mmCIF file of C-alpha atoms and ligand atoms in Angstrom:
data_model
loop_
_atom_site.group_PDB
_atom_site.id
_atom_site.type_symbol
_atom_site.label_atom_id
_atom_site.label_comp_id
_atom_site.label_asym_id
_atom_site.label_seq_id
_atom_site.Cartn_x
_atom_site.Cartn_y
_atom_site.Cartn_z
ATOM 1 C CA UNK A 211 0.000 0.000 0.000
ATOM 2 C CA UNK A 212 1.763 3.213 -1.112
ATOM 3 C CA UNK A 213 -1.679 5.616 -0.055
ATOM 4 C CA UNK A 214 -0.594 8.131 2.334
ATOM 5 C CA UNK A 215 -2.970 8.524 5.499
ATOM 6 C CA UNK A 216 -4.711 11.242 3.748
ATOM 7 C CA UNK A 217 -6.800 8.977 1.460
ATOM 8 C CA UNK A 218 -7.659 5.996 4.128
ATOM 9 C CA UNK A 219 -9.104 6.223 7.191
ATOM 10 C CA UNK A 220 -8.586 2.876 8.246
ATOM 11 C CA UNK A 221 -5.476 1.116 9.409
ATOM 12 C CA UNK A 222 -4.145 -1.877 8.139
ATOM 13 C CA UNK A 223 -5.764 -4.160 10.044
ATOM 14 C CA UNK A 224 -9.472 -2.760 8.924
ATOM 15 C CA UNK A 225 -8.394 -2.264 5.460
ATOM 16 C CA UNK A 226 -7.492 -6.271 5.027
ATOM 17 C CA UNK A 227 -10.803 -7.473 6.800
ATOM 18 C CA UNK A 228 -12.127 -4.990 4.653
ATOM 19 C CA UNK A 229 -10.904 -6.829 1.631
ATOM 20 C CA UNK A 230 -11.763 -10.197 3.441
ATOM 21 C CA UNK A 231 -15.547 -9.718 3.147
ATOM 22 C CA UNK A 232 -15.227 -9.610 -0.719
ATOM 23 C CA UNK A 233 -14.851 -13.795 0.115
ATOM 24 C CA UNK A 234 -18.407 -13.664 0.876
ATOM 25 C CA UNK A 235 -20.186 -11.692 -2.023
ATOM 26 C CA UNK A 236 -23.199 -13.391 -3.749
ATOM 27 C CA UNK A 237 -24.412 -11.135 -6.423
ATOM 28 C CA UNK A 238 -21.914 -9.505 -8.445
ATOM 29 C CA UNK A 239 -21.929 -7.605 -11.541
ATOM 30 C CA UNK A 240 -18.893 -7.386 -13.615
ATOM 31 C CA UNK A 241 -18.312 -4.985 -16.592
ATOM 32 C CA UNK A 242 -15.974 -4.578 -19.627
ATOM 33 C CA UNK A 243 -15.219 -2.546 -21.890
ATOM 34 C CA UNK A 244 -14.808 -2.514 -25.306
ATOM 35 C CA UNK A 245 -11.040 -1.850 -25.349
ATOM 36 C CA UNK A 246 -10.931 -4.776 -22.853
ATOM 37 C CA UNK A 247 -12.745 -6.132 -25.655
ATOM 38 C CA UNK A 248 -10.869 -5.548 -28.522
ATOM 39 C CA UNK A 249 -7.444 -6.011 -30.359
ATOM 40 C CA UNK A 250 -5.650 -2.378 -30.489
ATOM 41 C CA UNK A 251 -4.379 -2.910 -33.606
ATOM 42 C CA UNK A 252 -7.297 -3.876 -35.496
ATOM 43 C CA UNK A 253 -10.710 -3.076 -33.295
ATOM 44 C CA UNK A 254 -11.733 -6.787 -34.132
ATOM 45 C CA UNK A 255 -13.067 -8.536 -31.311
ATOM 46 C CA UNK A 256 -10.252 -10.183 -29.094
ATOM 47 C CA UNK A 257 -12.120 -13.768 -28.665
ATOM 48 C CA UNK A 258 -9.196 -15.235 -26.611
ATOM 49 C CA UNK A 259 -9.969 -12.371 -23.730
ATOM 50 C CA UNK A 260 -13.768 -13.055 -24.073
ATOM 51 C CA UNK A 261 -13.673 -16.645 -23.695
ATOM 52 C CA UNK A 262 -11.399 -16.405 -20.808
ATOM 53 C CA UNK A 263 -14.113 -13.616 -19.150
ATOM 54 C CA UNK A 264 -16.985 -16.294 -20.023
ATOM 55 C CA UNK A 265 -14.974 -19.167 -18.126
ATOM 56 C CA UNK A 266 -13.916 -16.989 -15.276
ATOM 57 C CA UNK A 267 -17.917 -15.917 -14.916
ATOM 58 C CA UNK A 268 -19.227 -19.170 -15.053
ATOM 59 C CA UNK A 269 -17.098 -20.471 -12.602
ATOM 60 C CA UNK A 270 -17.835 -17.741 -10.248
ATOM 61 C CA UNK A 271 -21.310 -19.064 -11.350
ATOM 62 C CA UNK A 272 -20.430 -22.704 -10.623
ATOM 63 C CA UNK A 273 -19.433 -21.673 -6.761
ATOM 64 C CA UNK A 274 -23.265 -20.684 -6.292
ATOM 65 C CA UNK A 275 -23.134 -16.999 -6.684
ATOM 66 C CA UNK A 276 -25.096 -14.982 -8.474
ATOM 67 C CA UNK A 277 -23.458 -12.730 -11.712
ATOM 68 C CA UNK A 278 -24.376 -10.037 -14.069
ATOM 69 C CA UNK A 279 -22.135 -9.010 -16.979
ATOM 70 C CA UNK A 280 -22.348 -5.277 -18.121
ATOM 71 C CA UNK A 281 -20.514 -5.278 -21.542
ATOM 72 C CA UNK A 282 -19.754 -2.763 -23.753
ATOM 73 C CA UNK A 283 -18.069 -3.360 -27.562
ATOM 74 C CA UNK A 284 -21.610 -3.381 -29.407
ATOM 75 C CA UNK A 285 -20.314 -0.011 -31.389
ATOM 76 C CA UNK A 286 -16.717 -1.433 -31.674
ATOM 77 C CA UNK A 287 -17.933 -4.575 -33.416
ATOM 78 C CA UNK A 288 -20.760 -3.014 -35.554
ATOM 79 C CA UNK A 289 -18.367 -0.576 -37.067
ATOM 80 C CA UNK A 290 -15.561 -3.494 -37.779
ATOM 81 C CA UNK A 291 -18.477 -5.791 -39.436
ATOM 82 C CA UNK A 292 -19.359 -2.964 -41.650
ATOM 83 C CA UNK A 293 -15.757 -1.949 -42.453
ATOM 84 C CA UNK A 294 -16.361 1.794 -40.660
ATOM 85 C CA UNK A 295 -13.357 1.041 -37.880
ATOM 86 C CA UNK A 296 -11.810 3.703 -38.704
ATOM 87 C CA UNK A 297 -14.364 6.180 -38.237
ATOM 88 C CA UNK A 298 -14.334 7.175 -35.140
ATOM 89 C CA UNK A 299 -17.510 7.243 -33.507
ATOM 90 C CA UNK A 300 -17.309 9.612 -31.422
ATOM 91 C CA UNK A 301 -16.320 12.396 -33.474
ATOM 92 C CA UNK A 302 -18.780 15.458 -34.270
ATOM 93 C CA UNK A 303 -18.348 14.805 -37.908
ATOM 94 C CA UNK A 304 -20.073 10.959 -37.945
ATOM 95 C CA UNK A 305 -23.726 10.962 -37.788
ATOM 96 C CA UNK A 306 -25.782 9.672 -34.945
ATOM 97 C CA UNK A 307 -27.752 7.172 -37.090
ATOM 98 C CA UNK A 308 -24.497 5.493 -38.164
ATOM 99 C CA UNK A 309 -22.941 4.919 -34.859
ATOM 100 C CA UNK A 310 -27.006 3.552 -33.692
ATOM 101 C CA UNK A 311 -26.407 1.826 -36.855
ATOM 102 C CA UNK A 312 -23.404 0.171 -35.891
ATOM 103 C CA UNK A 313 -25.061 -0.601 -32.573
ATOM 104 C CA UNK A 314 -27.404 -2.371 -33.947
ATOM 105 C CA UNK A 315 -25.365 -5.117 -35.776
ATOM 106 C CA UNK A 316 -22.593 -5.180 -32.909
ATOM 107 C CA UNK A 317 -25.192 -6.032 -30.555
ATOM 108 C CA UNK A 318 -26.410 -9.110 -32.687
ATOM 109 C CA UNK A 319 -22.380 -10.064 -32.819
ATOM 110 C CA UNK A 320 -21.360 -9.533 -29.275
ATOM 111 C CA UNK A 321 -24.311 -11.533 -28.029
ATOM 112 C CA UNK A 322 -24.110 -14.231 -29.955
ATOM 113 C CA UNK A 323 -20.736 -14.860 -29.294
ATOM 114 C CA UNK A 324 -21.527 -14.592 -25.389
ATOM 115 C CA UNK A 325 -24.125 -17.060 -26.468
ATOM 116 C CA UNK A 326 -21.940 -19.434 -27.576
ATOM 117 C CA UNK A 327 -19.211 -19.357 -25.258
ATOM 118 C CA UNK A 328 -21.665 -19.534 -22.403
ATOM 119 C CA UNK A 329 -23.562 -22.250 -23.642
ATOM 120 C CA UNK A 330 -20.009 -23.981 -23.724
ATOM 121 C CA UNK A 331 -19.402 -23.491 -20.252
ATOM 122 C CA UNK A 332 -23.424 -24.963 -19.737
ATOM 123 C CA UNK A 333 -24.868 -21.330 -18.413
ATOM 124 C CA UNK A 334 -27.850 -19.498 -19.953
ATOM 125 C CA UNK A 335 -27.387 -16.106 -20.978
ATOM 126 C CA UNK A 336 -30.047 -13.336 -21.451
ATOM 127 C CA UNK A 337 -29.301 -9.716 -22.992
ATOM 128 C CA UNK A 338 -30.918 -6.829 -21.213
ATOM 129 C CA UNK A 339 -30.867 -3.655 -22.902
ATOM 130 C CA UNK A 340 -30.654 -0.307 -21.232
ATOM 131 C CA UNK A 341 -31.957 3.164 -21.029
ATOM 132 C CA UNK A 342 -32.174 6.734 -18.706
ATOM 133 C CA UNK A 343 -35.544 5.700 -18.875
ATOM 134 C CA UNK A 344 -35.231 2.303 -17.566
ATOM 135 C CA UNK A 345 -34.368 3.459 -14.330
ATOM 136 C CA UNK A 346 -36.419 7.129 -14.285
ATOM 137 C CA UNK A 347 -39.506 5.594 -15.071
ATOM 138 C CA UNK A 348 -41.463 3.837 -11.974
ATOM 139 C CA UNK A 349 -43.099 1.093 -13.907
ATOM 140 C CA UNK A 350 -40.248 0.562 -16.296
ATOM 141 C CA UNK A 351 -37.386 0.529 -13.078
ATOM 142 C CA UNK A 352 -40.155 -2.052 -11.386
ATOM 143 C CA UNK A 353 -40.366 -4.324 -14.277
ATOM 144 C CA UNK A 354 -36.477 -4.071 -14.819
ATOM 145 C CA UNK A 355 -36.083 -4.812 -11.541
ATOM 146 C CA UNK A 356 -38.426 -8.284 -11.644
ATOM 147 C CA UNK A 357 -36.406 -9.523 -14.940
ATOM 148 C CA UNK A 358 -33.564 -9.354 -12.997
ATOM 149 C CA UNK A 359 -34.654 -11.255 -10.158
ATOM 150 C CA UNK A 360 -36.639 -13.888 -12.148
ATOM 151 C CA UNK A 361 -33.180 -14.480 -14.489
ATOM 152 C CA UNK A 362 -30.859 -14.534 -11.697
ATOM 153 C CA UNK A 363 -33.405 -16.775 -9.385
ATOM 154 C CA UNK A 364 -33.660 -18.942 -13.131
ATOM 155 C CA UNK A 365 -29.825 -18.949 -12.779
ATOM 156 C CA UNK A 366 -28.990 -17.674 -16.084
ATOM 157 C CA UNK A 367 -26.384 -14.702 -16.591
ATOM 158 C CA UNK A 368 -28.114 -11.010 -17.513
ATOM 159 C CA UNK A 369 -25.279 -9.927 -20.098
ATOM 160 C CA UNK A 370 -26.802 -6.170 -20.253
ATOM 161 C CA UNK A 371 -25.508 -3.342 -22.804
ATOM 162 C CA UNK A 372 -26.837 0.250 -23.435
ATOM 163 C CA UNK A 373 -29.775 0.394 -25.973
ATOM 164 C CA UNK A 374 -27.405 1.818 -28.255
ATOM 165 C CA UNK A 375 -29.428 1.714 -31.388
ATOM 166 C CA UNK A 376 -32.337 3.938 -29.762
ATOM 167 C CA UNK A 377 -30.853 6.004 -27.121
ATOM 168 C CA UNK A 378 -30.097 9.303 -27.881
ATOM 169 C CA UNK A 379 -28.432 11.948 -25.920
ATOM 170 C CA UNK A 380 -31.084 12.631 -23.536
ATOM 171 C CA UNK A 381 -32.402 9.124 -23.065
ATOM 172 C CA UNK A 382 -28.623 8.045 -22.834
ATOM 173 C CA UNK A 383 -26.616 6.524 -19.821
ATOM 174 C CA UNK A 384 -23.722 7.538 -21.967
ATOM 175 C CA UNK A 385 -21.055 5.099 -20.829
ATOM 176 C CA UNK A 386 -21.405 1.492 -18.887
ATOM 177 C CA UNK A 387 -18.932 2.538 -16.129
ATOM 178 C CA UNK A 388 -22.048 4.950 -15.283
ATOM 179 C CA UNK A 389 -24.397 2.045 -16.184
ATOM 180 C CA UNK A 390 -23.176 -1.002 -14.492
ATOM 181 C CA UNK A 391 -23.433 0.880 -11.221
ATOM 182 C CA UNK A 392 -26.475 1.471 -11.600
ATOM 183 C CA UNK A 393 -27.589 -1.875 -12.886
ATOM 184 C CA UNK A 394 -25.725 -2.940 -9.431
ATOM 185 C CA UNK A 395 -27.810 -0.723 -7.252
ATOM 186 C CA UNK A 396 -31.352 -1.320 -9.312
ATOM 187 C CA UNK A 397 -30.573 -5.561 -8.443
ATOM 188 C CA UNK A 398 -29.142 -4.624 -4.675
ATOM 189 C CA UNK A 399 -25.623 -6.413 -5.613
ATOM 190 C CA UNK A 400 -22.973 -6.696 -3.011
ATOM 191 C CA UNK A 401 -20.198 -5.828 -5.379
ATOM 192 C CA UNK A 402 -19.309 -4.083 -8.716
ATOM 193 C CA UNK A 403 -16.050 -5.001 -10.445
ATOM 194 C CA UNK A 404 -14.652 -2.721 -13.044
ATOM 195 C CA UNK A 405 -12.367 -3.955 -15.573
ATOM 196 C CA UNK A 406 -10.345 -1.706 -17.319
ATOM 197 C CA UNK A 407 -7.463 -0.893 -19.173
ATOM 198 C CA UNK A 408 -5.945 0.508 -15.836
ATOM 199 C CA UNK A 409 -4.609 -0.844 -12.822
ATOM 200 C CA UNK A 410 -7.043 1.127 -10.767
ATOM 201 C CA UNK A 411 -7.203 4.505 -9.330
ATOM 202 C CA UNK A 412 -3.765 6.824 -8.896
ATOM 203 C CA UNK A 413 -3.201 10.389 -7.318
ATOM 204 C CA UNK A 414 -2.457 11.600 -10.775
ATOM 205 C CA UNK A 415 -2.409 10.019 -14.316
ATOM 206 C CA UNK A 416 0.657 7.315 -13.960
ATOM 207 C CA UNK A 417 1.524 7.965 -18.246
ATOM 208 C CA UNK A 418 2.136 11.812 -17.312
ATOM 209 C CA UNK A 419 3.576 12.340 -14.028
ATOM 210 C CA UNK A 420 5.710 9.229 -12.907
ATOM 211 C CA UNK A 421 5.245 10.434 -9.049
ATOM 212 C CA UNK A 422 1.767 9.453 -8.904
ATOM 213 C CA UNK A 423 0.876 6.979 -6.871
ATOM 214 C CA UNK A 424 -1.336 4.277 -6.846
ATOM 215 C CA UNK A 425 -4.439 4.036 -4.177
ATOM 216 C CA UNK A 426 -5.256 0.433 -2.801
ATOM 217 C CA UNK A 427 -8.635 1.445 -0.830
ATOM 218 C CA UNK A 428 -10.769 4.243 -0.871
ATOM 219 C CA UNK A 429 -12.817 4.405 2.180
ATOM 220 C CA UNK A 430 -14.973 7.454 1.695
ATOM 221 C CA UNK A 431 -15.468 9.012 -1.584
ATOM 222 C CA UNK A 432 -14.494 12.403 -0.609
ATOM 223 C CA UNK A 433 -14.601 15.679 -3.226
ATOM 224 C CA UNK A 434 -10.782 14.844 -3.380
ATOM 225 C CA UNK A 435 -10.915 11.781 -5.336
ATOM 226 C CA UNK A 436 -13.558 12.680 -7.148
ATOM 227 C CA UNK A 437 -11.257 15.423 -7.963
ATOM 228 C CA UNK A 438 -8.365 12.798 -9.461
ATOM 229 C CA UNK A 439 -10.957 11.281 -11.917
ATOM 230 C CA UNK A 440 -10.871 14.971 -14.479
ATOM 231 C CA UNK A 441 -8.420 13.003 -16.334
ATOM 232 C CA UNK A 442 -9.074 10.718 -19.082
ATOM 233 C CA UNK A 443 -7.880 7.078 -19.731
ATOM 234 C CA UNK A 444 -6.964 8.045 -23.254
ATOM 235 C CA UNK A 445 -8.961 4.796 -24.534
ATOM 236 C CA UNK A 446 -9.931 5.902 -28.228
ATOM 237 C CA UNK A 447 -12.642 2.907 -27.554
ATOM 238 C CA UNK A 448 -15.156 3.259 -25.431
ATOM 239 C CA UNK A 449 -16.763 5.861 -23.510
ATOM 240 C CA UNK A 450 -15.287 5.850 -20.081
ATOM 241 C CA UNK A 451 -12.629 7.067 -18.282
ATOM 242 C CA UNK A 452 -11.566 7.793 -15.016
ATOM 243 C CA UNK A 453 -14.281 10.381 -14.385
ATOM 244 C CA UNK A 454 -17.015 7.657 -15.136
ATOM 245 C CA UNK A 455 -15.223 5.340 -13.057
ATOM 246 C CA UNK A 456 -15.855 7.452 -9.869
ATOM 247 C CA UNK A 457 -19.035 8.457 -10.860
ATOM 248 C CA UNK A 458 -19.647 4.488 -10.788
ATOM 249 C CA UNK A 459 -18.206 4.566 -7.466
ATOM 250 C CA UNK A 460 -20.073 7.198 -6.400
ATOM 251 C CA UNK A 461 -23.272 5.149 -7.050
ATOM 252 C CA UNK A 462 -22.037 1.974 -5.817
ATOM 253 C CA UNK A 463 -20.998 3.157 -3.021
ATOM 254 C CA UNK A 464 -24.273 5.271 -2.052
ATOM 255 C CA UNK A 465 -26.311 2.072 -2.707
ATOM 256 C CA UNK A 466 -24.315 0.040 -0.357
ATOM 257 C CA UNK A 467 -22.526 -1.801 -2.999
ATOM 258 C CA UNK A 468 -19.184 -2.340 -2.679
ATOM 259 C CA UNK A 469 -16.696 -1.964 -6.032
ATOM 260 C CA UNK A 470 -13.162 -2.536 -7.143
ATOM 261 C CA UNK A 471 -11.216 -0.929 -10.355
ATOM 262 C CA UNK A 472 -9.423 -3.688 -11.863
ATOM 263 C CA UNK A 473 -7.287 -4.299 -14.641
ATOM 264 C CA UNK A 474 -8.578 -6.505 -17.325
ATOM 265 C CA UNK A 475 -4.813 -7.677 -18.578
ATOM 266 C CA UNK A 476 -5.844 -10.490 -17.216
ATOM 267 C CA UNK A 477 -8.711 -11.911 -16.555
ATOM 268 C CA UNK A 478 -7.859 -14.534 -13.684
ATOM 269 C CA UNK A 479 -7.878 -10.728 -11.477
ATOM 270 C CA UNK A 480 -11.658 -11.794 -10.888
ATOM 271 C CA UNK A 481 -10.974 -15.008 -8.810
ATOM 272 C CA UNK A 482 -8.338 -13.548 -7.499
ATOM 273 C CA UNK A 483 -10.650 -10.578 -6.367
ATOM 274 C CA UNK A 484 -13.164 -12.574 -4.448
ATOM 275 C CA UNK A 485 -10.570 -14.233 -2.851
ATOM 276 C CA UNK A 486 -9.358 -11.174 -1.530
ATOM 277 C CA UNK A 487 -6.227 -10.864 -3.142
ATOM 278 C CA UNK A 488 -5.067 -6.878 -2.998
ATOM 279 C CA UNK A 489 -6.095 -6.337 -6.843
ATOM 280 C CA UNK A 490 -7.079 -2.933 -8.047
ATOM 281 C CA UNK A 491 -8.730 -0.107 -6.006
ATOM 282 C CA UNK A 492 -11.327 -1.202 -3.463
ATOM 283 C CA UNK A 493 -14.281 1.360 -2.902
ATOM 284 C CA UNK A 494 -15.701 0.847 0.458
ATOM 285 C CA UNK A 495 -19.490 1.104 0.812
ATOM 286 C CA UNK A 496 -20.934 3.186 2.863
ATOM 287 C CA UNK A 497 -25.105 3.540 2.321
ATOM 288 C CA UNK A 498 -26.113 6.848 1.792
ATOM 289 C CA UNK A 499 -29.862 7.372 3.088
ATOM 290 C CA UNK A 500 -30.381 10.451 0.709
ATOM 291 C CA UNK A 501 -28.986 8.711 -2.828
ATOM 292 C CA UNK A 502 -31.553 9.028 -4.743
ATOM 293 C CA UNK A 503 -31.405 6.430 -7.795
ATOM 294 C CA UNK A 504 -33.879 7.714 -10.248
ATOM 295 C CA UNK A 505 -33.244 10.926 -9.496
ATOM 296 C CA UNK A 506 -29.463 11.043 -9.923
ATOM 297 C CA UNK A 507 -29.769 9.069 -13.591
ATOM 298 C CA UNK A 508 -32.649 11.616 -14.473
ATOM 299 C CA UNK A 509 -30.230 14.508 -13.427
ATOM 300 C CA UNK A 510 -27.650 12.902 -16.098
ATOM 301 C CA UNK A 511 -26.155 14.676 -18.782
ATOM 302 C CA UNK A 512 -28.412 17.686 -17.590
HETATM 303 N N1 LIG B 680 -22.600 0.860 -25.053
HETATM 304 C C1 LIG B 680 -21.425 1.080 -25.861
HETATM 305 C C2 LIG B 680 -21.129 -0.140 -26.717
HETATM 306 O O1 LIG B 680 -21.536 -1.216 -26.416
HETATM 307 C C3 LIG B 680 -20.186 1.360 -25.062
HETATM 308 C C4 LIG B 680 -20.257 2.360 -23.983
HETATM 309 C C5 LIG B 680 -18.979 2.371 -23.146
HETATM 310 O O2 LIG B 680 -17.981 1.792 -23.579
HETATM 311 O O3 LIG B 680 -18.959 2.931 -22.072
HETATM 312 O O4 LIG B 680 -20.440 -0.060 -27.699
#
């Protein structure tokens, strides 16, 4: 632990039983993203990384606990099946109806291949696709809210995604790091893993300033950190960085769910998460009474 006193509260000791209780989660919802996802070099879909995701989750699955994969890499794999991967879709200049476009076949893709490599490990998997509106809306969050429940007492996997192909600015979650929080507090998880291309949270960006360190534990999500996340990962895939990250936290932590920042180099960090192996940044939860779910996604993006 290289944290100075400033960011923890707690003392060694605390900090590792701390990390001990992540032996005992049930529900857990994992997500990755799409540069997780993909091969740099190309933007094809790296199968070798998703196959070794699949096996990790359904062995977590096989122990008895519950799981929920948030994925992102339905753009990413639209745009390469089209030949547009080297448009970027997040530029002012490409239309909004191409990159829905592009949603719309990567979605097909990336589930079907989650299909089939979860059907090889013998688990069921069921896409859920996401909106703002999911969550503002009382009948809508309620019905969300039973799917979940029914698939995860069924024991099949909910592999959700943004609805990408309808949601537009101001129905948009905008990026799954935002997302899979919330789809952790909407099924009352007891822990949110983030996999990244990052090792987890640092005082500064590591790539710029070489005297930033790294932070093991966060125990209370002060402005401070929040603070640290202004800075991007620099990820030309994908839609979060460390900003979203937090504001995951931030969310996760509110609703009493605890969450780690994790890099996705490789994938094995999951087991060796719930075993409570020091990996990534811990988050500590710490229910906040006034976090207001609905309200905070409606206030998105406003
Ligand atoms: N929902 C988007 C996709 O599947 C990605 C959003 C994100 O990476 O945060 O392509």
């Amino acid at each position: 632990m290289e944290g100075g006193d400033k960011e923890v509260e707690m003392d060694g000791n605390e900090m590792e039983s701390v990390r001990e209780r992540l032996k005992e989660k049930k529900r857990i919802v994992v997500k990755i993203g799409s540069s997780s996802l993909t091969h740099r070099e190309t933007g094809d879909m790296d199968y070798i990384r998703m196959e070794k995701l699949v096996r990790e989750l359904s062995d977590i699955r096989n122990q008895g606990k519950e799981v929920i994969l948030v994925t992102s890499g339905a753009i990413a794999a639209g745009k390469n099946a089209v030949n547009l991967r080297d448009i970027r879709v997040d530029s002012q200049t490409e239309s909004l109806a191409v990159k829905q476009a592009c949603a719309a076949v990567g979605q097909a893709r990336l589930m079907m291949t989650y299909q089939k490599l979860f059907a090889e490990y013998n688990q069921v998997a069921a896409q859920i696709l996401m909106t703002k509106n999911t969550i503002v809306d009382n009948l809508n969050r309620y019905n969300a809210h039973n799917t979940f429940s029914e698939l995860l007492k069924m024991g099949a996997i909910p592999v959700v995604n943004e609805n990408d192909t309808v949601a537009t600015y101001e129905i948009g979650i905008g990026d799954n790091d935002t997302l899979s929080a919330i789809v952790a507090a909407l099924v009352e998880a007891d822990l949110l893993i983030l996999l990244s291309d990052i090792d987890g949270l640092y005082t500064d960006d590591p790539r710029t300033n070489p005297d930033a360190r790294f932070i093991e534990q966060v125990d209370r999500l002060t402005e401070e950190f929040m603070e640290m996340g202004k800075a991007s990962t620099g990820s030309s895939i994908g839609t979060g960085g460390m900003n979203t990250k937090l504001t995951a936290a931030k969310i996760a932590t509110s609703s009493n769910v605890d969450m780690v920042i994790a890099n996705s180099r490789d994938i094995g960090v999951l087991h060796r998460i719930l075993a409570a192996e020091k990996e990534g940044t811990l988050f500590v939860a710490h229910q906040d009474e006034n976090f207001d779910l609905p309200y905070f996604v409606g206030s998105l993006h406003m």
